[in-house]
Coordinates of C-alpha atoms in Angstrom, one line a residue:
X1 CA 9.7 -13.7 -1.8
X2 CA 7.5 -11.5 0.0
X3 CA 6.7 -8.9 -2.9
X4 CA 4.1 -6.3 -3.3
X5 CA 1.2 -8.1 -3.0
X6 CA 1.5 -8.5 0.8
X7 CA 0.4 -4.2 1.0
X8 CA -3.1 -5.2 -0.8
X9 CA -5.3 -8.4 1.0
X10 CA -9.0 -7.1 1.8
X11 CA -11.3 -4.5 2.0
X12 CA -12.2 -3.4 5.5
X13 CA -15.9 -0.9 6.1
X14 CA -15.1 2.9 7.2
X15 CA -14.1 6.3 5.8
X16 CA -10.8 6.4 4.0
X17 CA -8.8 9.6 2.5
X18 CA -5.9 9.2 0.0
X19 CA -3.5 12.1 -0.2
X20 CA -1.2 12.8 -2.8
X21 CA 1.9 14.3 -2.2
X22 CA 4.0 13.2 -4.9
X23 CA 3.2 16.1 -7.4
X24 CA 5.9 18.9 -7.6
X25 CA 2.7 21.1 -8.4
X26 CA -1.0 20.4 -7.2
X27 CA -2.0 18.2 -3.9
X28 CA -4.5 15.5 -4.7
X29 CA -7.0 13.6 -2.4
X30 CA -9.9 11.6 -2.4
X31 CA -12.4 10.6 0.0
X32 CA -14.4 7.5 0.0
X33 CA -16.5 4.9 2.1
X34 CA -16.6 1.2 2.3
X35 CA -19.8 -0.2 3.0
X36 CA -21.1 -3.8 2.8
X37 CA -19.2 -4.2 0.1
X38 CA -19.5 -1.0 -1.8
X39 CA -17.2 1.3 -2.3
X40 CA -18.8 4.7 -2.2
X41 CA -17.1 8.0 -4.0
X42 CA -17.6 11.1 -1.5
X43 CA -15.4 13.9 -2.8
X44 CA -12.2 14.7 -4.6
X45 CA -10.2 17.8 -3.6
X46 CA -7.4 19.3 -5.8
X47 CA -5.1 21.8 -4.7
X48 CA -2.3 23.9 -6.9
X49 CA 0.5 24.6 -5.0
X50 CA 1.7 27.9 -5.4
X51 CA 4.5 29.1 -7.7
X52 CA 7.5 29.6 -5.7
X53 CA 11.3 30.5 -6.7
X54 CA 12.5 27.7 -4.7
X55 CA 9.9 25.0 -4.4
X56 CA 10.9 24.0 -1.1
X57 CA 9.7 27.2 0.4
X58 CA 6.0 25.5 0.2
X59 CA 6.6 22.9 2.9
X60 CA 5.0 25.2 5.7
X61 CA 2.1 26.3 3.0
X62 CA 1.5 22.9 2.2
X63 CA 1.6 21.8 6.4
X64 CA -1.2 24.4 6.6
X65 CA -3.2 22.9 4.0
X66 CA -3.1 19.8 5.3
X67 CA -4.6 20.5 8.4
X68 CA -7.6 22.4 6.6
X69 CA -7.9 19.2 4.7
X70 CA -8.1 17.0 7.7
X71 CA -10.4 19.1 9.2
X72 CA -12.6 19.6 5.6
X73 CA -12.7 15.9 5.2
X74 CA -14.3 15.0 9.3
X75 CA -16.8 17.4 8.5
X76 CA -17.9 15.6 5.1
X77 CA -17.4 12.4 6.7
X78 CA -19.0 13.2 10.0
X79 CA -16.2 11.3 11.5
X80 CA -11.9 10.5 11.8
X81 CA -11.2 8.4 8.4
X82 CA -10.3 4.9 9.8
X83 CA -7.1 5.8 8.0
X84 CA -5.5 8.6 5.9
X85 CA -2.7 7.3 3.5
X86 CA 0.3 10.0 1.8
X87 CA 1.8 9.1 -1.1
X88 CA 5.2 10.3 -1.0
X89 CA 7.3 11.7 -4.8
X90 CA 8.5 14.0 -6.3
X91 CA 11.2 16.4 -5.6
X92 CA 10.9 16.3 -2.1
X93 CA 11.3 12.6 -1.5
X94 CA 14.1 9.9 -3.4
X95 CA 13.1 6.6 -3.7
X96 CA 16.3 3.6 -3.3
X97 CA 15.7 -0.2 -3.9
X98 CA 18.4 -1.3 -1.2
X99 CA 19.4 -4.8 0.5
X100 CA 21.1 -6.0 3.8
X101 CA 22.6 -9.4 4.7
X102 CA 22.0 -10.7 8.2
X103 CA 24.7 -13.4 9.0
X104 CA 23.6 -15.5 11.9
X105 CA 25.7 -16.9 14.2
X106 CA 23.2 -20.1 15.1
X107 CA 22.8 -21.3 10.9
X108 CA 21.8 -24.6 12.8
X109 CA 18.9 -23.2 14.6
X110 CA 15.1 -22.4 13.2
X111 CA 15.0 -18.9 12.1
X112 CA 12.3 -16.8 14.2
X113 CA 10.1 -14.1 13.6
X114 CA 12.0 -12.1 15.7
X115 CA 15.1 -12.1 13.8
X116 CA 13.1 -10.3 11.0
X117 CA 11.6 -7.8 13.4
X118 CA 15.3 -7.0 14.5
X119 CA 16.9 -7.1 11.4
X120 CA 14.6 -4.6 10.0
X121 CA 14.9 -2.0 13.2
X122 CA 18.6 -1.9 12.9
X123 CA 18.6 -1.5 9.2
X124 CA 15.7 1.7 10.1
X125 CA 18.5 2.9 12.6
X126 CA 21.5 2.1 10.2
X127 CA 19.7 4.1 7.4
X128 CA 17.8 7.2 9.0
X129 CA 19.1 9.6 7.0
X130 CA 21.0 10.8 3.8
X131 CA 22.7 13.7 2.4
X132 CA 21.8 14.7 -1.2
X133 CA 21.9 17.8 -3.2
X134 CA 23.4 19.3 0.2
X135 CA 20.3 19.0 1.8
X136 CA 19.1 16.1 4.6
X137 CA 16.8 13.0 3.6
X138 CA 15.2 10.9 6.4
X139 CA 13.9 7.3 6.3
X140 CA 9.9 8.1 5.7
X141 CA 8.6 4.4 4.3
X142 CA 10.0 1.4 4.0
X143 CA 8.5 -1.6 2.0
X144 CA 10.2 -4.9 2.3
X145 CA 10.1 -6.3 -1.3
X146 CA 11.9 -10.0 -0.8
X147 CA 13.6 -12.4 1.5
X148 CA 16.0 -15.1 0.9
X149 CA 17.7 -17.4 3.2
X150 CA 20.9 -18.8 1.7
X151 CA 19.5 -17.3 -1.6
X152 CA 16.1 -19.1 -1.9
X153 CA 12.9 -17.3 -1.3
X154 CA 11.6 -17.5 2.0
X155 CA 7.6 -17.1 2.3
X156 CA 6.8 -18.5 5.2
X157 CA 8.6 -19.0 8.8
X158 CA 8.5 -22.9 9.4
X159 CA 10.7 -24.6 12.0
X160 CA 12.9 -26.6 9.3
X161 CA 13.9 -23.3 7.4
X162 CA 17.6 -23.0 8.6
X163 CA 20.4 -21.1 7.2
X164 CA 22.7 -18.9 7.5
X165 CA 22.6 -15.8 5.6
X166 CA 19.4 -14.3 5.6
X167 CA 19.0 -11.4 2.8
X168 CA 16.1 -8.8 2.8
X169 CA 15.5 -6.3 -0.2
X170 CA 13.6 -3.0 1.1
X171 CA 11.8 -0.7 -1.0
X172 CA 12.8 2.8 0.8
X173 CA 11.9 6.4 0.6
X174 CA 13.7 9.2 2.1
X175 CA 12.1 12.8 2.6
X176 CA 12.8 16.1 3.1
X177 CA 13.9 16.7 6.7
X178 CA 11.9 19.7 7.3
X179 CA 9.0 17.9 5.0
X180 CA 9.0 14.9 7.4
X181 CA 9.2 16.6 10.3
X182 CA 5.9 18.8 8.6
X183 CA 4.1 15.0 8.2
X184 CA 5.0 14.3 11.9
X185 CA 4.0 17.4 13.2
X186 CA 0.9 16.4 11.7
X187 CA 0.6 12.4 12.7
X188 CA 1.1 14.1 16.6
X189 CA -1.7 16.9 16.1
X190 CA -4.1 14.5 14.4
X191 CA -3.7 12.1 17.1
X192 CA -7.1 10.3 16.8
X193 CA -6.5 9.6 13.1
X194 CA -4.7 6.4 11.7
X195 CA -1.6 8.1 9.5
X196 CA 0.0 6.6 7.5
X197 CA 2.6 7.0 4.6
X198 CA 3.8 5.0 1.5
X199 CA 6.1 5.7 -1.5
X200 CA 3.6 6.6 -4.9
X201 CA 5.9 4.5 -6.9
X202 CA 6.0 1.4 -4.1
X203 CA 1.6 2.0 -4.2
X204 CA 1.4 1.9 -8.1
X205 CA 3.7 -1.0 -8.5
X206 CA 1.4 -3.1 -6.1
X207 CA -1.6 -1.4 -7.4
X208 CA -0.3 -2.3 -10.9
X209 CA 0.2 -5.9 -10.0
X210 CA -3.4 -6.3 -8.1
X211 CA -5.2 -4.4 -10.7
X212 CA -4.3 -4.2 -14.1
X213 CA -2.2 -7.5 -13.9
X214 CA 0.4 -6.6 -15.5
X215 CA 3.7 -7.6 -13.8
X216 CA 6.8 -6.6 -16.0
X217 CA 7.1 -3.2 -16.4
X218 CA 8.9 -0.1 -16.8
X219 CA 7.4 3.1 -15.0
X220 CA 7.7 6.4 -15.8
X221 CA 6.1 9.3 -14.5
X222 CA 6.9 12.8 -15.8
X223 CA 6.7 15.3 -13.4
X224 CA 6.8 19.4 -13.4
X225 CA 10.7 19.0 -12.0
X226 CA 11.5 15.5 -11.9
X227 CA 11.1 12.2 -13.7
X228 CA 10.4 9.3 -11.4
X229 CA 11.1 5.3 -12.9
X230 CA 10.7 2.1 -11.6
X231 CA 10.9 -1.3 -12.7
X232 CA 8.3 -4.0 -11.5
X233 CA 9.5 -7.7 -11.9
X234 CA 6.7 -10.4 -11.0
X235 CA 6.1 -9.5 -7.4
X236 CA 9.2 -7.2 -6.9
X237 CA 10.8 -3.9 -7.9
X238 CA 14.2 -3.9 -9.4
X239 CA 15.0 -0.6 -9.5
X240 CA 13.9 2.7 -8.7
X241 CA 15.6 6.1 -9.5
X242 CA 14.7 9.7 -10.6
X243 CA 16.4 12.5 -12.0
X244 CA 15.5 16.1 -11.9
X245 CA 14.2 16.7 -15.4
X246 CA 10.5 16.9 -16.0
X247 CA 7.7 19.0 -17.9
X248 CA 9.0 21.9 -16.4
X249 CA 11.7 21.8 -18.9
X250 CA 10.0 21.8 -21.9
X251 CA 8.4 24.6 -20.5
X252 CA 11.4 26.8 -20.5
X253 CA 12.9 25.5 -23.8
X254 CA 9.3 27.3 -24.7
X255 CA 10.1 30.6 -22.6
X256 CA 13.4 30.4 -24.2
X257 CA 12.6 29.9 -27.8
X258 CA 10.1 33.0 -27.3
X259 CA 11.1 35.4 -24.9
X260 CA 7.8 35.0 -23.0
X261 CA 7.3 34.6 -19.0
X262 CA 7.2 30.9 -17.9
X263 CA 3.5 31.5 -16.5
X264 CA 3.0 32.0 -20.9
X265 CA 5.4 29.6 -22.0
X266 CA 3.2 27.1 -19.5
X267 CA -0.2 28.2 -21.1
X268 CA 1.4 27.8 -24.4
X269 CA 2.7 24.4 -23.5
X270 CA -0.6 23.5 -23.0
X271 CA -2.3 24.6 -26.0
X272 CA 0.6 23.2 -27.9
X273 CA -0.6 19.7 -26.3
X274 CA -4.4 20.2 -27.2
X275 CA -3.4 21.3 -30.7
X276 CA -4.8 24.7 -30.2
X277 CA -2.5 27.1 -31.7
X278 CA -2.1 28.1 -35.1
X279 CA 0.3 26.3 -37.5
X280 CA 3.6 28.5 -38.1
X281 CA 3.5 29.5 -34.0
X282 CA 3.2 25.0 -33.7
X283 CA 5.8 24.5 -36.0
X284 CA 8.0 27.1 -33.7
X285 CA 7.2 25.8 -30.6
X286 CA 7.2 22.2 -31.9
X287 CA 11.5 22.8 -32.9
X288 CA 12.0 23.4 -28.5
X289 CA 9.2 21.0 -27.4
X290 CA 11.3 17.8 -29.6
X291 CA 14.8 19.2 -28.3
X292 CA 13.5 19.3 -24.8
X293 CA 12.0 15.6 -25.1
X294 CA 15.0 14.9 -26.4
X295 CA 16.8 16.0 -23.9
X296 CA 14.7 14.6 -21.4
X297 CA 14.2 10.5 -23.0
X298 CA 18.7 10.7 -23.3
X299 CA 18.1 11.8 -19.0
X300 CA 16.2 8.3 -19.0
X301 CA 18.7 6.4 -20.6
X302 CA 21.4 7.1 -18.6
X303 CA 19.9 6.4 -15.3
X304 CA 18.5 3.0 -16.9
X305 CA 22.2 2.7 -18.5
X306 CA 23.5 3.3 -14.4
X307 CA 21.2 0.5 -13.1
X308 CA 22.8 -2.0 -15.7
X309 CA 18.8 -3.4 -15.4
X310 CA 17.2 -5.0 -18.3
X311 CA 14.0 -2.7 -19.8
X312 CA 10.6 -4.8 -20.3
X313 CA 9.0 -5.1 -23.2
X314 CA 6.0 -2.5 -21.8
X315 CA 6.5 1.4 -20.2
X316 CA 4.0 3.1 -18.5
X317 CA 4.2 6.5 -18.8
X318 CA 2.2 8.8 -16.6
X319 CA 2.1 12.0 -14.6
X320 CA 1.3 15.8 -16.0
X321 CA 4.1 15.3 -18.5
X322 CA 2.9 12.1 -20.2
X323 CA 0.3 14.1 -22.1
X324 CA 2.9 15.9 -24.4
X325 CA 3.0 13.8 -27.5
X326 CA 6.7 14.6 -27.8
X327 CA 7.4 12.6 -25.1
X328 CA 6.0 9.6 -26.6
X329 CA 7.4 9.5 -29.4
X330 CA 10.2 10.3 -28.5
X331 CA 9.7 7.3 -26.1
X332 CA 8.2 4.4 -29.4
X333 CA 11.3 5.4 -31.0
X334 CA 14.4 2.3 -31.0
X335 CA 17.2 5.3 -31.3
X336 CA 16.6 5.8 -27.1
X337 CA 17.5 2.3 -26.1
X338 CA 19.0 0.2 -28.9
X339 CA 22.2 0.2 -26.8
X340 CA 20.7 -0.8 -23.5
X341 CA 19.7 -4.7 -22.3
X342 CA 15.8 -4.9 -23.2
X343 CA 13.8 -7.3 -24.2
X344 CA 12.9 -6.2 -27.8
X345 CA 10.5 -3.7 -29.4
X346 CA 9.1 -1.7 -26.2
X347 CA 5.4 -0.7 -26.1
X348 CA 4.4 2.3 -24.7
X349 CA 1.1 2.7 -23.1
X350 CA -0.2 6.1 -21.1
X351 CA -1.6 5.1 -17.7
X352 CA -4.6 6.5 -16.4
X353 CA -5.6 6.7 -12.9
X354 CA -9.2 5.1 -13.2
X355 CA -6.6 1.9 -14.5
X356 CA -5.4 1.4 -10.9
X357 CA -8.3 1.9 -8.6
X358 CA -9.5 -1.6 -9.0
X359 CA -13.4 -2.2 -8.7
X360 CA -15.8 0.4 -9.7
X361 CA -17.3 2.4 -7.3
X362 CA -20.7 2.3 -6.7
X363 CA -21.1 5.5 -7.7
X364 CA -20.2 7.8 -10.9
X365 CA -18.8 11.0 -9.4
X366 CA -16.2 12.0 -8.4
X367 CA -14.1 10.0 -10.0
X368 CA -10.2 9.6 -10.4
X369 CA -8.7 9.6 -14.1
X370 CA -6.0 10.9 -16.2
X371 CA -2.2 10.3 -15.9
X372 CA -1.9 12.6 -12.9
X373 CA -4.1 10.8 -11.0
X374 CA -2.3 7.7 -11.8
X375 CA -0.7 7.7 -7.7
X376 CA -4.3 9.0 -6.2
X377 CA -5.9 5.7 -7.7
X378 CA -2.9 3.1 -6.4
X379 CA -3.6 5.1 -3.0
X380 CA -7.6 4.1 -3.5
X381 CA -6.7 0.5 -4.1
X382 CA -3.8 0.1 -1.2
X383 CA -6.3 1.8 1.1
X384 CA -9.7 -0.5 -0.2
X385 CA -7.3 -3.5 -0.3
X386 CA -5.2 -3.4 2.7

């Protein structure tokens, strides 16, 4: 199988800028340097998108604020990056694990290169685009995960591999139209600059692998409007879905429960979290913040119930809404998945972005860490690793 590893070999010297784009609220990036071995911090910028009735009314605020970034990270640098990865998520992109067959008419003959090369342009062309929610979805990244030939793994092209069915397993996101066309509206101004784009969830499932060395998992990250899962299987992904059901909505079971603003019922949300708010108003926000996570963990199930896939024995959980406790308990507790295929008692560990960078840099500050940096970090290791 060809597998994740393949997106993270060696380090390479130059400037390199990871972009976030997978938040539905704040754009993250980080700037660093590879020298001689080193890996030198050089700044971290964080943006918050601004709040919009429909979120998709942002794309041309956030094309604008991309191009200030660009320009804000040459002048730190005093160069063009050698590259500038995205990270693709959240509401504006859908991640599918997908598979084509390739029947060859010569099974007697050494399979090429070529055929590969061919096989994937036609499945690009056969899969360009997607309707979804009434709205169009183009082919933005795509991440061969495996290849078989007559059902065993094929790692290497040698001149006695001959079959007839070859079968490749992608690893595909799809964005927004107008959002892609945003990111290649950008790739053609920038033309000097090496762009380049990835799926968060395809970058923290290799980064996962390569750095924390954990390779069965289930991964979970909690969004403002959706929830984003994937499951990592040795050097594969067996899944990946999302549904739209995130932190956001424990937010309004909080605006509901007490007639305040959602702006309030956010701030209150957050104190709830740091255990900042006195004990009968906890108790009365605790009653929506449980029915929300409840709410939201019976979402998971029955997109994990959909996939028919069996849950491993360790979840991830990361993203803005990992930090509610609810969530996580909600999450340790058997009720959620005694009637799925798993593997026994699940664990269930927060992520943290400084878990996925790999080696230390060189120096302290800034640094990446917390659950929503979890995606900045696996972009930091793909791009120091790559």
């Amino acid at each position: 199988m060809v597998g994740l590893s393949h997106l993270f070999r060696r380090s390479r010297p130059g400037h390199f800028l990871a972009i976030d784009l997978g938040s539905d609220t704040t754009i993250r990036s980080f700037l660093f340097k590879e020298d001689g071995g080193r890996r030198i911090a050089l700044k971290k910028w964080s943006f918050d998108l601004p709040s919009r009735k429909d979120s998709f009314d942002n794309i041309p605020f956030i094309g604008r604020y991309l191009h200030a970034l660009l320009t804000a990270c040459i002048r730190q640098a005093g160069s063009c990056p050698k590259e500038a990865l995205i990270g693709l998520g959240g509401h504006l992109a859908q991640n599918e694990v997908e598979t084509v067959n390739v029947i060859r008419e010569r099974a007697g003959e050494p399979i090429r290169e070529e055929e590969l090369a061919t096989a994937l342009s036609a499945f690009r062309q056969q899969h360009s685009e997607r309707i979804a929610g009434g709205r169009r979805y183009l082919l933005a990244s795509v991440v061969p995960l495996g290849i078989q030939l007559d059902q065993r793994p094929l790692g290497t092209i040698a001149p006695a591999r001959r079959g007839r069915v070859i079968r490749i397993v992608f690893f595909t996101t799809y964005v927004l139209d107008a959002y892609w066309e945003l990111l290649l509206e950008l790739r053609s101004h920038w033309k000097g600059l090496y762009l380049t784009t990835i799926s968060d969830q395809a970058a923290i499932a290799g980064a996962l692998i390569g750095a924390v060395h954990s390779h069965e998992a289930l991964l979970v990250k909690v969004g403002a409007k959706t929830t984003e899962v994937s499951i990592v299987d040795h050097e594969s992904v067996l899944f990946t879905g999302q549904f739209p059901y995130g932190g956001d909505a424990v937010t309004l079971a909080i605006a509901r429960q007490t007639g305040l603003d959602q702006g309030k019922s956010e701030e209150i949300k957050r104190r709830f979290e740091q255990g900042g708010l006195p004990q009968k108003t906890a108790e009365k926000i605790r009653e929506a913040v449980q029915s929300a996570s409840q709410d939201w963990v019976g979402a998971l199930r029955d997109l994990l119930r959909a996939s028919g896939v069996v849950i491993p024995e360790r979840i991830f959980l990361f993203g803005g809404g990992a930090r509610l406790e609810t969530i996580r308990a909600a999450l340790t507790s058997k009720i959620w998945y005694h009637t799925l295929p798993s593997r026994g008692t699940i664990d269930v560990m927060m992520l943290g972005g400084e878990a996925v960078t790999g080696s230390p840099f060189w120096n302290k500050n800034p640094f990446i860490s917390g659950p929503e940096e979890v995606a900045l970090g696996a972009l930091v290791y793909r791009l120091s690793n790559s």
